């Protein structure tokens, strides 16, 4: 008899379920455990759930009835992302202190103005705000101050001076910078201006080093896609390659299909698709099959009617999408690599900024933000229906993005309303 999947309970349901007040059968698991404060038995409650942008998480809460000591912790139960992420926030007003922050335990937190850094794995994962992160740092420094004052008064005095500097940051008398660098890619910082670009927030993706892979417990193997790229490309054309992987949603064993495809008037790309038989999750991704171009590419399309929605679009991971009329900008790597139509790209943008936005529902929502996002969704629907004329800009620093020219003939004599610009300022260094 087969044993149930680690992500399924004995009744066949998914252990990681969405938070819902209507689900009466789903209750936290209670475990009797030792209190590390008074060494009496306390109670640990564990809740396995899913939240957007943070995949599956385990929320645990400990409380002791003897000494009233309590502790909470959040651990990521999802997979480690393909790339690390770094969030840089310029805190200018007290309102910025209310930004929601998901911080993984492997993330590094920095405040450059104070030369302050919290190393990885020194704090547990948390779901808080920027103000909450500052309070947590102050509490950690104050924890051993009584013992320091008795043993090393000079050290304790210097730490007390630094604690006062951290507390003054909450008054925001001067703007400061908060940097959260997470090699696992599972941290997140809220953009309160969504779907518009937040000038105070910068998000960058990076490739992990071998040392960071070792810290995360990942063996630095040679990527299988790179091994396949070294094979004869002629042998790969027309052949679908299959290699085993894990589902990004339920972590069950799955298979990824990969094929090399030639896009007319462009270049070769690698299309990868994963389909999970356990939970039904489907995902697809596009990788460039060629080298990085010496110059970046900026493609601008003037959308005038609904027929433009059928154009083929290749958006690489290094491509940003801009809609100037909506004051909207989608950063690179936000949707990954995609080979779809313009309609599919706009629909994905709508789903990402509205449907899958965790900060427009529950206690984190505000009336102004919800109305703003609903208005943005309505404008996207008008563009899809051809009722609103806008410009869609693909800005790719690597030059690996493409948009179909529906009027392009073999002799390339016909012109389209597309504008291609190879910009030196977009060139990769």
PDB file of N, CA and C in Angstrom, residues 73-129:
ATOM      1  N   UNK A  73       6.946  31.948  15.233  1.00  0.00           N
ATOM      2  CA  UNK A  73       7.950  31.737  14.193  1.00  0.00           C
ATOM      3  C   UNK A  73       7.256  31.380  12.896  1.00  0.00           C
ATOM      4  N   UNK A  74       7.851  31.829  11.789  1.00  0.00           N
ATOM      5  CA  UNK A  74       7.372  31.478  10.454  1.00  0.00           C
ATOM      6  C   UNK A  74       8.503  30.813   9.698  1.00  0.00           C
ATOM      7  N   UNK A  75       8.229  29.649   9.128  1.00  0.00           N
ATOM      8  CA  UNK A  75       9.218  28.926   8.333  1.00  0.00           C
ATOM      9  C   UNK A  75       8.652  28.670   6.947  1.00  0.00           C
ATOM     10  N   UNK A  76       9.488  28.815   5.940  1.00  0.00           N
ATOM     11  CA  UNK A  76       9.067  28.544   4.573  1.00  0.00           C
ATOM     12  C   UNK A  76       9.066  27.041   4.337  1.00  0.00           C
ATOM     13  N   UNK A  77       7.948  26.538   3.832  1.00  0.00           N
ATOM     14  CA  UNK A  77       7.850  25.116   3.509  1.00  0.00           C
ATOM     15  C   UNK A  77       7.891  24.894   2.003  1.00  0.00           C
ATOM     16  N   UNK A  78       8.062  25.956   1.235  1.00  0.00           N
ATOM     17  CA  UNK A  78       8.129  25.839  -0.218  1.00  0.00           C
ATOM     18  C   UNK A  78       9.553  25.619  -0.689  1.00  0.00           C
ATOM     19  N   UNK A  79       9.696  25.528  -1.981  1.00  0.00           N
ATOM     20  CA  UNK A  79      11.013  25.272  -2.544  1.00  0.00           C
ATOM     21  C   UNK A  79      11.830  26.555  -2.583  1.00  0.00           C
ATOM     22  N   UNK A  80      13.142  26.400  -2.630  1.00  0.00           N
ATOM     23  CA  UNK A  80      14.046  27.530  -2.807  1.00  0.00           C
ATOM     24  C   UNK A  80      13.947  28.007  -4.253  1.00  0.00           C
ATOM     25  N   UNK A  81      13.833  29.325  -4.449  1.00  0.00           N
ATOM     26  CA  UNK A  81      13.657  29.874  -5.789  1.00  0.00           C
ATOM     27  C   UNK A  81      14.937  29.739  -6.618  1.00  0.00           C
ATOM     28  N   UNK A  82      14.776  29.880  -7.939  1.00  0.00           N
ATOM     29  CA  UNK A  82      15.917  29.726  -8.840  1.00  0.00           C
ATOM     30  C   UNK A  82      16.953  30.832  -8.649  1.00  0.00           C
ATOM     31  N   UNK A  83      16.520  32.009  -8.235  1.00  0.00           N
ATOM     32  CA  UNK A  83      17.425  33.133  -8.036  1.00  0.00           C
ATOM     33  C   UNK A  83      17.181  33.771  -6.678  1.00  0.00           C
ATOM     34  N   UNK A  84      18.212  34.414  -6.144  1.00  0.00           N
ATOM     35  CA  UNK A  84      18.047  35.190  -4.931  1.00  0.00           C
ATOM     36  C   UNK A  84      17.417  36.532  -5.235  1.00  0.00           C
ATOM     37  N   UNK A  85      16.971  37.236  -4.195  1.00  0.00           N
ATOM     38  CA  UNK A  85      16.311  38.523  -4.384  1.00  0.00           C
ATOM     39  C   UNK A  85      16.848  39.514  -3.359  1.00  0.00           C
ATOM     40  N   UNK A  86      16.966  40.766  -3.777  1.00  0.00           N
ATOM     41  CA  UNK A  86      17.449  41.832  -2.900  1.00  0.00           C
ATOM     42  C   UNK A  86      16.474  43.010  -2.996  1.00  0.00           C
ATOM     43  N   UNK A  87      15.904  43.413  -1.866  1.00  0.00           N
ATOM     44  CA  UNK A  87      14.988  44.552  -1.790  1.00  0.00           C
ATOM     45  C   UNK A  87      15.713  45.718  -1.118  1.00  0.00           C
ATOM     46  N   UNK A  88      15.683  46.879  -1.757  1.00  0.00           N
ATOM     47  CA  UNK A  88      16.273  48.099  -1.200  1.00  0.00           C
ATOM     48  C   UNK A  88      15.176  49.143  -1.069  1.00  0.00           C
ATOM     49  N   UNK A  89      14.912  49.574   0.154  1.00  0.00           N
ATOM     50  CA  UNK A  89      13.816  50.506   0.435  1.00  0.00           C
ATOM     51  C   UNK A  89      14.387  51.797   1.008  1.00  0.00           C
ATOM     52  N   UNK A  90      14.001  52.920   0.413  1.00  0.00           N
ATOM     53  CA  UNK A  90      14.342  54.234   0.953  1.00  0.00           C
ATOM     54  C   UNK A  90      13.184  54.688   1.849  1.00  0.00           C
ATOM     55  N   UNK A  91      13.405  54.668   3.164  1.00  0.00           N
ATOM     56  CA  UNK A  91      12.379  55.047   4.135  1.00  0.00           C
ATOM     57  C   UNK A  91      12.446  56.557   4.332  1.00  0.00           C
ATOM     58  N   UNK A  92      11.414  57.272   3.840  1.00  0.00           N
ATOM     59  CA  UNK A  92      11.407  58.736   3.880  1.00  0.00           C
ATOM     60  C   UNK A  92      10.383  59.300   4.856  1.00  0.00           C
ATOM     61  N   UNK A  93       9.283  58.577   5.076  1.00  0.00           N
ATOM     62  CA  UNK A  93       8.229  59.054   5.967  1.00  0.00           C
ATOM     63  C   UNK A  93       7.839  57.937   6.928  1.00  0.00           C
ATOM     64  N   UNK A  94       7.064  58.300   7.957  1.00  0.00           N
ATOM     65  CA  UNK A  94       6.597  57.294   8.909  1.00  0.00           C
ATOM     66  C   UNK A  94       5.650  56.301   8.257  1.00  0.00           C
ATOM     67  N   UNK A  95       4.998  56.729   7.170  1.00  0.00           N
ATOM     68  CA  UNK A  95       4.108  55.812   6.461  1.00  0.00           C
ATOM     69  C   UNK A  95       4.884  54.636   5.873  1.00  0.00           C
ATOM     70  N   UNK A  96       6.146  54.883   5.498  1.00  0.00           N
ATOM     71  CA  UNK A  96       6.961  53.797   4.949  1.00  0.00           C
ATOM     72  C   UNK A  96       7.255  52.728   5.984  1.00  0.00           C
ATOM     73  N   UNK A  97       7.177  53.064   7.269  1.00  0.00           N
ATOM     74  CA  UNK A  97       7.421  52.074   8.313  1.00  0.00           C
ATOM     75  C   UNK A  97       6.325  51.020   8.366  1.00  0.00           C
ATOM     76  N   UNK A  98       5.183  51.285   7.720  1.00  0.00           N
ATOM     77  CA  UNK A  98       4.062  50.341   7.739  1.00  0.00           C
ATOM     78  C   UNK A  98       4.114  49.344   6.584  1.00  0.00           C
ATOM     79  N   UNK A  99       5.149  49.382   5.772  1.00  0.00           N
ATOM     80  CA  UNK A  99       5.247  48.415   4.669  1.00  0.00           C
ATOM     81  C   UNK A  99       5.316  46.988   5.216  1.00  0.00           C
ATOM     82  N   UNK A 100       4.507  46.098   4.620  1.00  0.00           N
ATOM     83  CA  UNK A 100       4.551  44.691   5.008  1.00  0.00           C
ATOM     84  C   UNK A 100       5.855  44.068   4.507  1.00  0.00           C
ATOM     85  N   UNK A 101       6.478  43.251   5.347  1.00  0.00           N
ATOM     86  CA  UNK A 101       7.748  42.613   5.014  1.00  0.00           C
ATOM     87  C   UNK A 101       7.676  41.137   5.390  1.00  0.00           C
ATOM     88  N   UNK A 102       7.997  40.281   4.441  1.00  0.00           N
ATOM     89  CA  UNK A 102       8.191  38.852   4.709  1.00  0.00           C
ATOM     90  C   UNK A 102       9.690  38.603   4.665  1.00  0.00           C
ATOM     91  N   UNK A 103      10.266  38.221   5.790  1.00  0.00           N
ATOM     92  CA  UNK A 103      11.710  38.029   5.900  1.00  0.00           C
ATOM     93  C   UNK A 103      11.992  36.577   6.240  1.00  0.00           C
ATOM     94  N   UNK A 104      12.709  35.882   5.352  1.00  0.00           N
ATOM     95  CA  UNK A 104      13.090  34.498   5.598  1.00  0.00           C
ATOM     96  C   UNK A 104      14.252  34.441   6.583  1.00  0.00           C
ATOM     97  N   UNK A 105      14.452  33.280   7.210  1.00  0.00           N
ATOM     98  CA  UNK A 105      15.517  33.172   8.208  1.00  0.00           C
ATOM     99  C   UNK A 105      16.907  33.257   7.588  1.00  0.00           C
ATOM    100  N   UNK A 106      17.032  32.979   6.276  1.00  0.00           N
ATOM    101  CA  UNK A 106      18.340  33.033   5.621  1.00  0.00           C
ATOM    102  C   UNK A 106      18.635  34.405   5.018  1.00  0.00           C
ATOM    103  N   UNK A 107      17.754  35.382   5.223  1.00  0.00           N
ATOM    104  CA  UNK A 107      17.935  36.713   4.640  1.00  0.00           C
ATOM    105  C   UNK A 107      18.896  37.546   5.481  1.00  0.00           C
ATOM    106  N   UNK A 108      19.616  38.455   4.806  1.00  0.00           N
ATOM    107  CA  UNK A 108      20.511  39.404   5.455  1.00  0.00           C
ATOM    108  C   UNK A 108      19.826  40.769   5.464  1.00  0.00           C
ATOM    109  N   UNK A 109      19.787  41.399   6.623  1.00  0.00           N
ATOM    110  CA  UNK A 109      19.173  42.724   6.764  1.00  0.00           C
ATOM    111  C   UNK A 109      20.264  43.755   7.039  1.00  0.00           C
ATOM    112  N   UNK A 110      20.251  44.859   6.273  1.00  0.00           N
ATOM    113  CA  UNK A 110      21.274  45.895   6.431  1.00  0.00           C
ATOM    114  C   UNK A 110      20.629  47.280   6.520  1.00  0.00           C
ATOM    115  N   UNK A 111      21.287  48.150   7.289  1.00  0.00           N
ATOM    116  CA  UNK A 111      20.987  49.577   7.304  1.00  0.00           C
ATOM    117  C   UNK A 111      22.321  50.278   7.076  1.00  0.00           C
ATOM    118  N   UNK A 112      22.659  50.636   5.835  1.00  0.00           N
ATOM    119  CA  UNK A 112      24.001  51.168   5.522  1.00  0.00           C
ATOM    120  C   UNK A 112      24.357  52.424   6.303  1.00  0.00           C
ATOM    121  N   UNK A 113      23.378  53.293   6.597  1.00  0.00           N
ATOM    122  CA  UNK A 113      23.684  54.543   7.285  1.00  0.00           C
ATOM    123  C   UNK A 113      24.257  54.314   8.684  1.00  0.00           C
ATOM    124  N   UNK A 114      23.898  53.191   9.306  1.00  0.00           N
ATOM    125  CA  UNK A 114      24.399  52.884  10.649  1.00  0.00           C
ATOM    126  C   UNK A 114      25.467  51.789  10.626  1.00  0.00           C
ATOM    127  N   UNK A 115      25.853  51.340   9.443  1.00  0.00           N
ATOM    128  CA  UNK A 115      26.771  50.200   9.323  1.00  0.00           C
ATOM    129  C   UNK A 115      26.251  49.005  10.120  1.00  0.00           C
ATOM    130  N   UNK A 116      24.937  48.797  10.049  1.00  0.00           N
ATOM    131  CA  UNK A 116      24.273  47.747  10.831  1.00  0.00           C
ATOM    132  C   UNK A 116      23.879  46.600   9.913  1.00  0.00           C
ATOM    133  N   UNK A 117      24.129  45.380  10.357  1.00  0.00           N
ATOM    134  CA  UNK A 117      23.797  44.188   9.565  1.00  0.00           C
ATOM    135  C   UNK A 117      23.362  43.062  10.490  1.00  0.00           C
ATOM    136  N   UNK A 118      22.276  42.393  10.103  1.00  0.00           N
ATOM    137  CA  UNK A 118      21.820  41.189  10.792  1.00  0.00           C
ATOM    138  C   UNK A 118      22.184  40.004   9.906  1.00  0.00           C
ATOM    139  N   UNK A 119      23.150  39.181  10.307  1.00  0.00           N
ATOM    140  CA  UNK A 119      23.588  38.063   9.456  1.00  0.00           C
ATOM    141  C   UNK A 119      22.480  37.044   9.251  1.00  0.00           C
ATOM    142  N   UNK A 120      22.633  36.181   8.245  1.00  0.00           N
ATOM    143  CA  UNK A 120      21.613  35.148   8.011  1.00  0.00           C
ATOM    144  C   UNK A 120      21.602  34.110   9.122  1.00  0.00           C
ATOM    145  N   UNK A 121      20.414  33.499   9.307  1.00  0.00           N
ATOM    146  CA  UNK A 121      20.212  32.402  10.262  1.00  0.00           C
ATOM    147  C   UNK A 121      20.439  32.832  11.712  1.00  0.00           C
ATOM    148  N   UNK A 122      20.422  34.135  11.998  1.00  0.00           N
ATOM    149  CA  UNK A 122      20.515  34.605  13.376  1.00  0.00           C
ATOM    150  C   UNK A 122      19.146  35.001  13.920  1.00  0.00           C
ATOM    151  N   UNK A 123      18.162  35.139  13.048  1.00  0.00           N
ATOM    152  CA  UNK A 123      16.781  35.408  13.441  1.00  0.00           C
ATOM    153  C   UNK A 123      15.860  34.437  12.716  1.00  0.00           C
ATOM    154  N   UNK A 124      14.735  34.160  13.332  1.00  0.00           N
ATOM    155  CA  UNK A 124      13.756  33.281  12.702  1.00  0.00           C
ATOM    156  C   UNK A 124      12.959  34.060  11.659  1.00  0.00           C
ATOM    157  N   UNK A 125      12.357  33.331  10.728  1.00  0.00           N
ATOM    158  CA  UNK A 125      11.542  33.978   9.708  1.00  0.00           C
ATOM    159  C   UNK A 125      10.361  34.698  10.328  1.00  0.00           C
ATOM    160  N   UNK A 126       9.957  35.797   9.705  1.00  0.00           N
ATOM    161  CA  UNK A 126       8.883  36.605  10.277  1.00  0.00           C
ATOM    162  C   UNK A 126       8.057  37.268   9.192  1.00  0.00           C
ATOM    163  N   UNK A 127       6.804  37.561   9.534  1.00  0.00           N
ATOM    164  CA  UNK A 127       5.896  38.359   8.709  1.00  0.00           C
ATOM    165  C   UNK A 127       5.562  39.590   9.524  1.00  0.00           C
ATOM    166  N   UNK A 128       6.115  40.751   9.150  1.00  0.00           N
ATOM    167  CA  UNK A 128       6.033  41.934   9.985  1.00  0.00           C
ATOM    168  C   UNK A 128       6.014  43.169   9.098  1.00  0.00           C
ATOM    169  N   UNK A 129       6.379  44.311   9.701  1.00  0.00           N
ATOM    170  CA  UNK A 129       6.535  45.568   8.983  1.00  0.00           C
ATOM    171  C   UNK A 129       7.971  46.054   9.181  1.00  0.00           C
TER     172      UNK A 129
END
